[in-house]
Tab-separated table of C-alpha atoms and ligand atoms in Angstrom:
chain	number	residue	atom	x	y	z
X	1	MET	CA	34.115	-10.274	-18.886
X	2	THR	CA	32.535	-12.149	-15.946
X	3	PRO	CA	28.766	-11.868	-15.960
X	4	PRO	CA	27.256	-10.159	-12.876
X	5	ARG	CA	26.504	-12.710	-10.165
X	6	PRO	CA	22.834	-13.555	-9.520
X	7	LEU	CA	21.031	-11.107	-7.262
X	8	ARG	CA	19.818	-12.404	-3.899
X	9	LEU	CA	16.646	-10.626	-2.893
X	10	GLY	CA	13.974	-11.517	-0.384
X	11	LEU	CA	11.098	-10.697	1.934
X	12	VAL	CA	11.221	-10.691	5.746
X	13	GLY	CA	7.857	-11.102	7.451
X	14	GLN	CA	5.621	-13.448	9.396
X	15	GLY	CA	2.978	-15.665	7.822
X	16	VAL	CA	4.136	-14.536	4.377
X	17	ARG	CA	4.501	-17.891	2.635
X	18	HIS	CA	1.719	-16.990	0.189
X	19	SER	CA	3.032	-13.494	-0.617
X	20	LEU	CA	2.764	-12.290	-4.225
X	21	SER	CA	6.164	-10.546	-3.979
X	22	PRO	CA	8.206	-13.504	-5.348
X	23	ILE	CA	6.051	-13.499	-8.523
X	24	LEU	CA	6.424	-9.724	-8.912
X	25	HIS	CA	10.192	-9.668	-8.397
X	26	THR	CA	10.815	-12.732	-10.560
X	27	ARG	CA	8.976	-10.829	-13.307
X	28	ALA	CA	11.057	-7.707	-12.564
X	29	LEU	CA	14.270	-9.740	-12.912
X	30	GLU	CA	13.040	-11.128	-16.268
X	31	LEU	CA	12.012	-7.676	-17.523
X	32	SER	CA	15.431	-6.283	-16.518
X	33	VAL	CA	17.286	-9.259	-18.044
X	34	LEU	CA	18.930	-9.972	-14.679
X	35	THR	CA	19.425	-13.314	-12.976
X	36	GLY	CA	18.652	-13.848	-9.328
X	37	SER	CA	16.240	-15.191	-6.765
X	38	TYR	CA	13.692	-13.815	-4.317
X	39	THR	CA	13.412	-15.786	-1.069
X	40	ILE	CA	10.699	-15.691	1.596
X	41	PHE	CA	12.147	-15.393	5.136
X	42	ASP	CA	9.230	-16.288	7.403
X	43	CYS	CA	10.615	-15.134	10.772
X	44	ALA	CA	9.265	-16.217	14.159
X	45	ASP	CA	10.545	-13.154	16.039
X	46	ASP	CA	12.724	-10.018	15.977
X	47	THR	CA	15.898	-12.056	16.540
X	48	ALA	CA	15.240	-14.108	13.406
X	49	ALA	CA	14.450	-10.959	11.404
X	50	ARG	CA	17.640	-9.247	12.647
X	51	ALA	CA	19.648	-12.282	11.519
X	52	VAL	CA	18.347	-11.804	7.959
X	53	PHE	CA	19.111	-8.057	8.089
X	54	ALA	CA	22.673	-9.072	9.101
X	55	GLN	CA	22.976	-11.114	5.883
X	56	LEU	CA	22.266	-7.929	3.951
X	57	ARG	CA	24.986	-6.072	5.890
X	58	SER	CA	27.493	-8.852	5.219
X	59	GLY	CA	26.798	-8.905	1.476
X	60	GLU	CA	25.163	-12.356	1.440
X	61	LEU	CA	21.952	-10.638	0.286
X	62	ASP	CA	21.492	-7.705	-2.109
X	63	GLY	CA	18.114	-6.321	-1.103
X	64	LEU	CA	15.198	-6.975	1.232
X	65	ASN	CA	11.539	-6.186	1.455
X	66	VAL	CA	10.120	-6.113	4.966
X	67	THR	CA	6.523	-6.584	6.013
X	68	THR	CA	4.377	-7.039	9.148
X	69	PRO	CA	5.426	-7.215	11.954
X	70	PHE	CA	9.031	-6.158	11.255
X	71	LYS	CA	8.665	-2.812	9.433
X	72	ALA	CA	9.348	-0.711	12.541
X	73	LEU	CA	12.293	-2.977	13.436
X	74	ALA	CA	13.700	-2.459	9.932
X	75	LEU	CA	13.619	1.310	10.426
X	76	GLN	CA	15.274	1.032	13.884
X	77	SER	CA	17.961	-1.351	12.572
X	78	ALA	CA	19.011	0.908	9.697
X	79	ASP	CA	21.826	3.493	9.691
X	80	ALA	CA	19.990	5.858	7.355
X	81	TRP	CA	16.536	6.682	6.013
X	82	GLN	CA	16.069	7.061	2.275
X	83	ARG	CA	13.675	9.852	1.594
X	84	THR	CA	11.394	8.390	-1.056
X	85	ALA	CA	8.754	11.105	-1.083
X	86	HIS	CA	9.338	14.813	-1.465
X	87	HIS	CA	7.848	16.728	1.386
X	88	LYS	CA	9.120	20.267	1.180
X	89	ALA	CA	8.249	20.988	4.787
X	90	GLY	CA	10.062	18.054	6.321
X	91	VAL	CA	10.983	14.409	6.342
X	92	PHE	CA	8.396	11.927	7.527
X	93	THR	CA	10.043	8.633	8.493
X	94	GLN	CA	7.860	5.566	8.331
X	95	PRO	CA	8.082	1.882	9.179
X	96	ALA	CA	10.281	0.566	6.338
X	97	ASN	CA	9.337	-1.944	3.648
X	98	THR	CA	12.705	-1.860	1.829
X	99	LEU	CA	16.310	-2.310	2.977
X	100	PHE	CA	19.511	-2.055	0.968
X	101	MET	CA	23.196	-1.296	1.454
X	102	LEU	CA	24.744	1.952	0.288
X	103	GLU	CA	28.385	2.806	1.009
X	104	ASN	CA	28.506	0.421	3.997
X	105	ASN	CA	25.299	1.816	5.437
X	106	LEU	CA	22.091	-0.155	5.871
X	107	VAL	CA	19.453	2.112	4.356
X	108	ALA	CA	15.711	1.875	5.121
X	109	ALA	CA	13.022	3.163	2.800
X	110	SER	CA	9.284	2.912	2.345
X	111	THR	CA	8.000	2.592	-1.182
X	112	ASP	CA	4.382	2.060	-0.061
X	113	GLY	CA	3.483	5.756	-0.280
X	114	ALA	CA	4.882	6.152	-3.790
X	115	GLY	CA	3.185	2.864	-4.734
X	116	LEU	CA	-0.134	4.276	-3.552
X	117	GLY	CA	0.448	7.521	-5.460
X	118	ALA	CA	1.203	5.646	-8.690
X	119	ALA	CA	-1.811	3.342	-8.272
X	120	LEU	CA	-4.069	6.393	-7.728
X	121	LEU	CA	-2.611	8.053	-10.804
X	122	SER	CA	-3.173	4.983	-12.931
X	123	ALA	CA	-6.776	4.955	-11.695
X	124	GLN	CA	-6.962	8.632	-12.784
X	125	VAL	CA	-7.601	9.834	-9.231
X	126	ASP	CA	-6.485	13.376	-8.451
X	127	LEU	CA	-6.327	14.101	-4.700
X	128	VAL	CA	-5.855	17.872	-4.981
X	129	GLY	CA	-8.404	19.570	-2.723
X	130	LYS	CA	-10.058	16.255	-1.793
X	131	ARG	CA	-11.239	15.094	1.632
X	132	VAL	CA	-9.806	11.660	2.338
X	133	LEU	CA	-10.702	9.095	5.011
X	134	LEU	CA	-7.902	6.704	5.957
X	135	LEU	CA	-8.994	3.533	7.749
X	136	GLY	CA	-5.986	2.137	9.612
X	137	ALA	CA	-2.879	3.754	11.082
X	138	GLY	CA	-0.633	0.674	11.094
X	139	GLY	CA	2.472	0.355	8.931
X	140	ALA	CA	0.591	0.802	5.649
X	141	GLY	CA	-1.586	3.618	6.983
X	142	GLN	CA	1.454	5.589	8.183
X	143	ALA	CA	3.198	5.119	4.839
X	144	VAL	CA	0.298	6.289	2.712
X	145	ALA	CA	-0.874	9.152	4.957
X	146	ALA	CA	2.084	11.388	4.115
X	147	GLU	CA	1.704	10.606	0.415
X	148	VAL	CA	-1.971	11.625	0.470
X	149	LEU	CA	-1.070	15.032	1.916
X	150	SER	CA	1.917	15.511	-0.366
X	151	LEU	CA	-0.446	14.838	-3.301
X	152	GLY	CA	-2.504	17.864	-2.250
X	153	ALA	CA	-5.463	16.477	-0.283
X	154	ALA	CA	-7.279	19.232	1.623
X	155	GLN	CA	-8.000	17.055	4.649
X	156	LEU	CA	-7.068	13.602	5.884
X	157	ARG	CA	-9.297	12.018	8.539
X	158	ILE	CA	-7.614	9.050	10.213
X	159	ALA	CA	-9.619	6.304	11.944
X	160	ASN	CA	-7.917	3.416	13.712
X	161	ARG	CA	-9.631	0.719	15.786
X	162	SER	CA	-7.418	1.576	18.784
X	163	PRO	CA	-7.340	5.385	19.012
X	164	THR	CA	-3.715	6.088	20.012
X	165	PRO	CA	-2.061	5.362	16.616
X	166	ALA	CA	-4.549	7.632	14.800
X	167	VAL	CA	-3.957	10.517	17.205
X	168	ALA	CA	-0.170	10.062	17.083
X	169	LEU	CA	-0.147	9.887	13.275
X	170	ALA	CA	-2.302	13.013	12.928
X	171	GLU	CA	-0.009	14.909	15.319
X	172	ARG	CA	3.108	13.967	13.330
X	173	LEU	CA	1.495	14.867	9.996
X	174	ASN	CA	0.294	18.229	11.321
X	175	THR	CA	3.876	19.235	12.126
X	176	ILE	CA	4.531	19.121	8.347
X	177	TRP	CA	1.032	19.900	6.958
X	178	PRO	CA	-0.522	22.069	9.720
X	179	LYS	CA	-4.224	21.409	10.428
X	180	HIS	CA	-4.603	18.947	7.539
X	181	ALA	CA	-4.830	15.712	9.560
X	182	VAL	CA	-7.759	14.978	11.881
X	183	PRO	CA	-8.083	11.895	14.110
X	184	GLN	CA	-11.483	10.269	13.594
X	185	THR	CA	-12.965	8.139	16.366
X	186	TRP	CA	-13.449	4.556	15.118
X	187	GLY	CA	-17.206	3.900	15.213
X	188	ASP	CA	-18.247	7.565	14.893
X	189	PRO	CA	-19.422	8.600	11.390
X	190	GLN	CA	-19.557	12.326	12.221
X	191	GLY	CA	-17.781	14.399	9.560
X	192	LEU	CA	-17.646	11.596	6.999
X	193	LEU	CA	-20.684	12.331	4.810
X	194	GLY	CA	-18.836	14.447	2.244
X	195	ILE	CA	-15.678	12.342	2.044
X	196	ASP	CA	-14.329	12.062	-1.531
X	197	VAL	CA	-11.904	9.157	-1.172
X	198	VAL	CA	-11.775	6.248	1.303
X	199	LEU	CA	-8.474	4.411	1.706
X	200	GLN	CA	-8.887	1.049	3.457
X	201	ALA	CA	-5.535	0.275	5.115
X	202	THR	CA	-6.578	-2.059	7.941
X	203	ARG	CA	-6.064	-5.819	7.822
X	204	LEU	CA	-9.832	-6.367	7.476
X	205	GLY	CA	-10.414	-9.018	4.798
X	206	HIS	CA	-6.680	-9.660	4.408
X	207	GLY	CA	-6.126	-12.741	2.246
X	208	GLN	CA	-9.769	-13.798	2.529
X	209	PRO	CA	-12.308	-14.363	-0.235
X	210	PRO	CA	-15.625	-12.479	0.110
X	211	LEU	CA	-17.547	-15.495	1.446
X	212	PRO	CA	-20.720	-14.828	3.518
X	213	ALA	CA	-19.033	-15.620	6.873
X	214	VAL	CA	-16.116	-13.270	6.091
X	215	LEU	CA	-18.483	-10.577	4.831
X	216	SER	CA	-20.604	-10.615	7.970
X	217	GLN	CA	-17.437	-10.269	10.092
X	218	VAL	CA	-16.204	-7.327	7.990
X	219	ALA	CA	-19.711	-5.796	8.110
X	220	ALA	CA	-19.687	-6.008	11.915
X	221	ASP	CA	-16.424	-4.028	11.939
X	222	LEU	CA	-17.407	-1.432	9.316
X	223	ASP	CA	-21.155	-0.920	9.597
X	224	TRP	CA	-20.597	2.346	11.485
X	225	LEU	CA	-19.526	4.016	8.219
X	226	PRO	CA	-22.201	6.207	6.541
X	227	TRP	CA	-22.925	3.743	3.707
X	228	THR	CA	-26.398	5.165	2.941
X	229	ALA	CA	-25.030	8.674	2.305
X	230	TRP	CA	-22.081	7.234	0.391
X	231	ALA	CA	-24.445	5.211	-1.858
X	232	LYS	CA	-25.823	8.605	-2.979
X	233	HIS	CA	-22.596	10.474	-3.668
X	234	GLN	CA	-20.287	7.525	-4.417
X	235	PRO	CA	-16.913	8.378	-2.878
X	236	LEU	CA	-14.029	6.473	-4.374
X	237	LEU	CA	-13.045	3.398	-2.335
X	238	ALA	CA	-9.489	2.115	-2.684
X	239	ASP	CA	-8.735	-1.027	-0.643
X	240	LEU	CA	-5.021	-1.631	-0.023
X	241	VAL	CA	-5.791	-5.268	0.750
X	242	TYR	CA	-5.565	-7.670	-2.174
X	243	ALA	CA	-7.680	-10.800	-2.315
X	244	GLY	CA	-8.540	-12.231	-5.714
X	245	ASP	CA	-11.111	-10.540	-7.901
X	246	MET	CA	-12.822	-8.609	-5.118
X	247	THR	CA	-11.832	-8.046	-1.499
X	248	PRO	CA	-14.308	-8.550	1.368
X	249	VAL	CA	-14.404	-4.778	2.034
X	250	GLN	CA	-15.098	-4.057	-1.644
X	251	ALA	CA	-17.835	-6.722	-1.631
X	252	LEU	CA	-19.376	-5.114	1.479
X	253	ALA	CA	-19.274	-1.690	-0.199
X	254	LEU	CA	-20.999	-3.165	-3.257
X	255	GLN	CA	-23.720	-4.612	-1.003
X	256	ARG	CA	-24.123	-1.215	0.674
X	257	GLY	CA	-24.620	0.595	-2.658
X	258	LEU	CA	-21.190	1.667	-3.945
X	259	ARG	CA	-20.777	0.871	-7.632
X	260	VAL	CA	-17.740	-0.528	-9.384
X	261	ASP	CA	-16.384	2.135	-11.711
X	262	ASN	CA	-15.911	0.077	-14.854
X	263	ARG	CA	-13.643	2.634	-16.467
X	264	LEU	CA	-11.051	1.526	-13.959
X	265	THR	CA	-11.614	-2.190	-14.045
X	266	VAL	CA	-12.169	-3.359	-17.601
X	267	PRO	CA	-9.827	-6.302	-17.272
X	268	PRO	CA	-6.994	-5.949	-16.912
X	269	ILE	CA	-6.953	-2.414	-15.489
X	270	ASP	CA	-7.281	-0.011	-18.367
X	271	PHE	CA	-4.438	2.435	-17.909
X	272	ALA	CA	-6.338	4.858	-20.084
X	273	GLN	CA	-4.934	8.085	-21.384
X	274	ILE	CA	-6.107	10.808	-19.077
X	275	HIS	CA	-8.747	12.780	-20.895
X	276	PRO	CA	-9.560	16.280	-19.657
X	277	ALA	CA	-13.303	15.759	-20.189
X	278	LEU	CA	-13.351	12.626	-18.066
X	279	PRO	CA	-15.115	13.185	-14.719
X	280	ASP	CA	-13.366	11.980	-11.569
X	281	PRO	CA	-13.853	8.264	-11.078
X	282	SER	CA	-16.117	7.233	-8.210
X	283	GLY	CA	-17.152	4.018	-6.509
X	284	ILE	CA	-14.994	0.931	-6.105
X	285	VAL	CA	-11.531	0.623	-7.662
X	286	LYS	CA	-11.013	-3.090	-8.268
X	287	TYR	CA	-7.483	-4.526	-8.067
X	288	PHE	CA	-6.266	-1.394	-6.271
X	289	GLY	CA	-4.286	-3.440	-3.722
X	290	GLN	CA	-2.582	-5.391	-6.493
X	291	ALA	CA	-1.782	-2.192	-8.422
X	292	MET	CA	-0.240	-0.545	-5.348
X	293	LEU	CA	1.702	-3.726	-4.600
X	294	ALA	CA	3.159	-3.811	-8.106
X	295	HIS	CA	4.093	-0.113	-8.028
X	296	GLN	CA	5.752	-0.324	-4.590
X	297	ALA	CA	7.596	-3.478	-5.707
X	298	ALA	CA	8.896	-1.744	-8.843
X	299	ARG	CA	10.249	1.070	-6.664
X	300	SER	CA	11.971	-1.338	-4.257
X	301	PHE	CA	13.500	-3.163	-7.224
X	302	ALA	CA	14.847	0.123	-8.611
X	303	LEU	CA	16.438	0.949	-5.227
X	304	TRP	CA	18.213	-2.442	-5.155
X	305	THR	CA	19.341	-2.542	-8.779
X	306	GLY	CA	19.421	1.078	-9.944
X	307	ARG	CA	17.148	0.016	-12.812
X	308	PRO	CA	13.639	1.309	-13.403
X	309	VAL	CA	11.175	-1.471	-14.233
X	310	ASP	CA	7.705	-1.398	-15.788
X	311	ALA	CA	5.249	-1.776	-12.869
X	312	VAL	CA	2.297	-2.319	-15.194
X	313	ARG	CA	3.947	-5.370	-16.749
X	314	MET	CA	4.759	-6.624	-13.250
X	315	LEU	CA	1.110	-6.107	-12.272
X	316	ALA	CA	-0.092	-8.271	-15.172
X	317	ALA	CA	1.765	-11.198	-13.560
X	318	ILE	CA	-0.477	-11.143	-10.452
X	319	LEU	CA	-3.897	-10.138	-11.798
X	320	PRO	CA	-6.504	-12.858	-12.204
X	321	SER	CA	-6.730	-13.784	-15.865
X	322	HIS	CA	-9.958	-12.859	-17.635
X	323	GLU	CA	-11.516	-14.193	-20.777
X	324	ALA	CA	-11.243	-11.661	-23.602
E	401	NAP	N1	-1.266	-3.158	-1.595
E	401	NAP	C1	-0.113	-2.939	-1.022
E	401	NAP	O1	0.908	-2.653	-1.661
E	401	NAP	C2	-0.019	-2.987	0.475
E	401	NAP	C3	1.112	-2.467	1.121
E	401	NAP	C4	1.157	-2.523	2.518
E	401	NAP	C5	0.115	-3.117	3.213
E	401	NAP	N2	-0.955	-3.614	2.537
E	401	NAP	C6	-2.069	-4.242	3.260
E	401	NAP	O2	-2.583	-3.313	4.204
E	401	NAP	C7	-3.084	-4.021	5.348
E	401	NAP	C8	-2.501	-3.394	6.604
E	401	NAP	O3	-1.104	-3.631	6.619
E	401	NAP	P1	-0.161	-3.008	7.747
E	401	NAP	O4	1.232	-3.239	7.299
E	401	NAP	O5	-0.592	-1.619	8.071
E	401	NAP	O6	-0.495	-3.938	9.004
E	401	NAP	P2	-0.271	-3.571	10.533
E	401	NAP	O7	0.875	-2.635	10.694
E	401	NAP	O8	-0.238	-4.876	11.234
E	401	NAP	O9	-1.587	-2.762	10.952
E	401	NAP	C9	-2.835	-3.438	10.971
E	401	NAP	C10	-3.941	-2.414	10.932
E	401	NAP	O10	-5.199	-3.100	10.788
E	401	NAP	C11	-6.050	-2.741	11.897
E	401	NAP	N3	-6.937	-3.864	12.196
E	401	NAP	C12	-6.603	-5.153	12.331
E	401	NAP	N4	-7.717	-5.885	12.585
E	401	NAP	C13	-8.762	-5.023	12.602
E	401	NAP	C14	-10.174	-5.153	12.817
E	401	NAP	N5	-10.746	-6.341	13.047
E	401	NAP	N6	-10.939	-4.048	12.755
E	401	NAP	C15	-10.386	-2.853	12.493
E	401	NAP	N7	-9.058	-2.649	12.301
E	401	NAP	C16	-8.263	-3.733	12.347
E	401	NAP	C17	-5.093	-2.408	13.023
E	401	NAP	O11	-5.747	-1.639	14.012
E	401	NAP	P3	-5.198	-1.666	15.542
E	401	NAP	O12	-4.037	-0.683	15.568
E	401	NAP	O13	-6.347	-1.228	16.352
E	401	NAP	O14	-4.756	-3.078	15.817
E	401	NAP	C18	-4.037	-1.597	12.223
E	401	NAP	O15	-4.517	-0.313	11.877
E	401	NAP	C19	-2.666	-5.494	5.163
E	401	NAP	O16	-3.784	-6.223	4.698
E	401	NAP	C20	-1.593	-5.427	4.089
E	401	NAP	O17	-1.541	-6.589	3.280
E	401	NAP	C21	-1.046	-3.553	1.186
């Protein structure tokens, strides 16, 4: 019997040469005992990205991840949308991070929402009845917003630096979850004192270490948030950005009085059994961005190969190593 030919997977994006996705998917191939490669396609423009999508259509490639700025293009280029989250009231299409072929159709999916849901679950965070603030209504913000509401959050307040995307996203969400989504003016802390969970989905701090110059820039962008009140009641902060041991936004939150919840961060992340007596975690979730990345990657890999893969073992491949 001829062995299956090596899988050809890859990532389409811009400025993505240092992406962690090749490490994650190489690990997924090893864990699944499959051979293959994962190539970075750093594309200058839409034409270059479309040319890579065409390789998927022609069978030269077997599966693609897509990231900024081509996620919306991936959705437009596809013949079908794979519904990856279950929203009883309707289908919420999002800029796509995954493309694959199914019965001659180019199918677009987003695994970011499910990745967020799994990362929250592994951090023992239950969103039922919670008030959530989402910072950022770009590709990632749109993908996770629907997941937050499908996980039972009571209210989602959406703040985006430029107001139009936040208003548009809230309007779309409210057609499926009436009155649950509220646009929040960037720079206005009104209504945010009692927030339970903060999801940071802007590019603030992206790929940067928490050095003083970076921190003062991030502080200038986020000092309108009610840090003093939050230092008292410790909402949970989950930063989608990943940058080493601590992201600039996490470091700012630490400076402003949020604590790191060590139950979540004893290295590597302690995927503890959920204990009914355990109170909700609060404060900063370290490595949240990496955990979400690993979970969304595992879901993309399963769409391409039909094989489930252990996201936690994939995650271990990208976490900083710690002395025992
Ligand atoms: N962990 C994961 O698995 C995962 C998955 C997806 C994305 N991410 C991360 O999430 C972040 C956002 O990704 P994306 O795909 O949503 O990017 P995107 O579509 O390019 O959107 C960028 C977002 O960041 C905001 N922004 C940029 N600079 C800002 C500033 N100085 N102050 C305030 N807001 C600013 C933008 O606001 P405007 O609309 O006003 O420009 C927009 O909301 C990236 O760092 C990405 O790596 C992580």
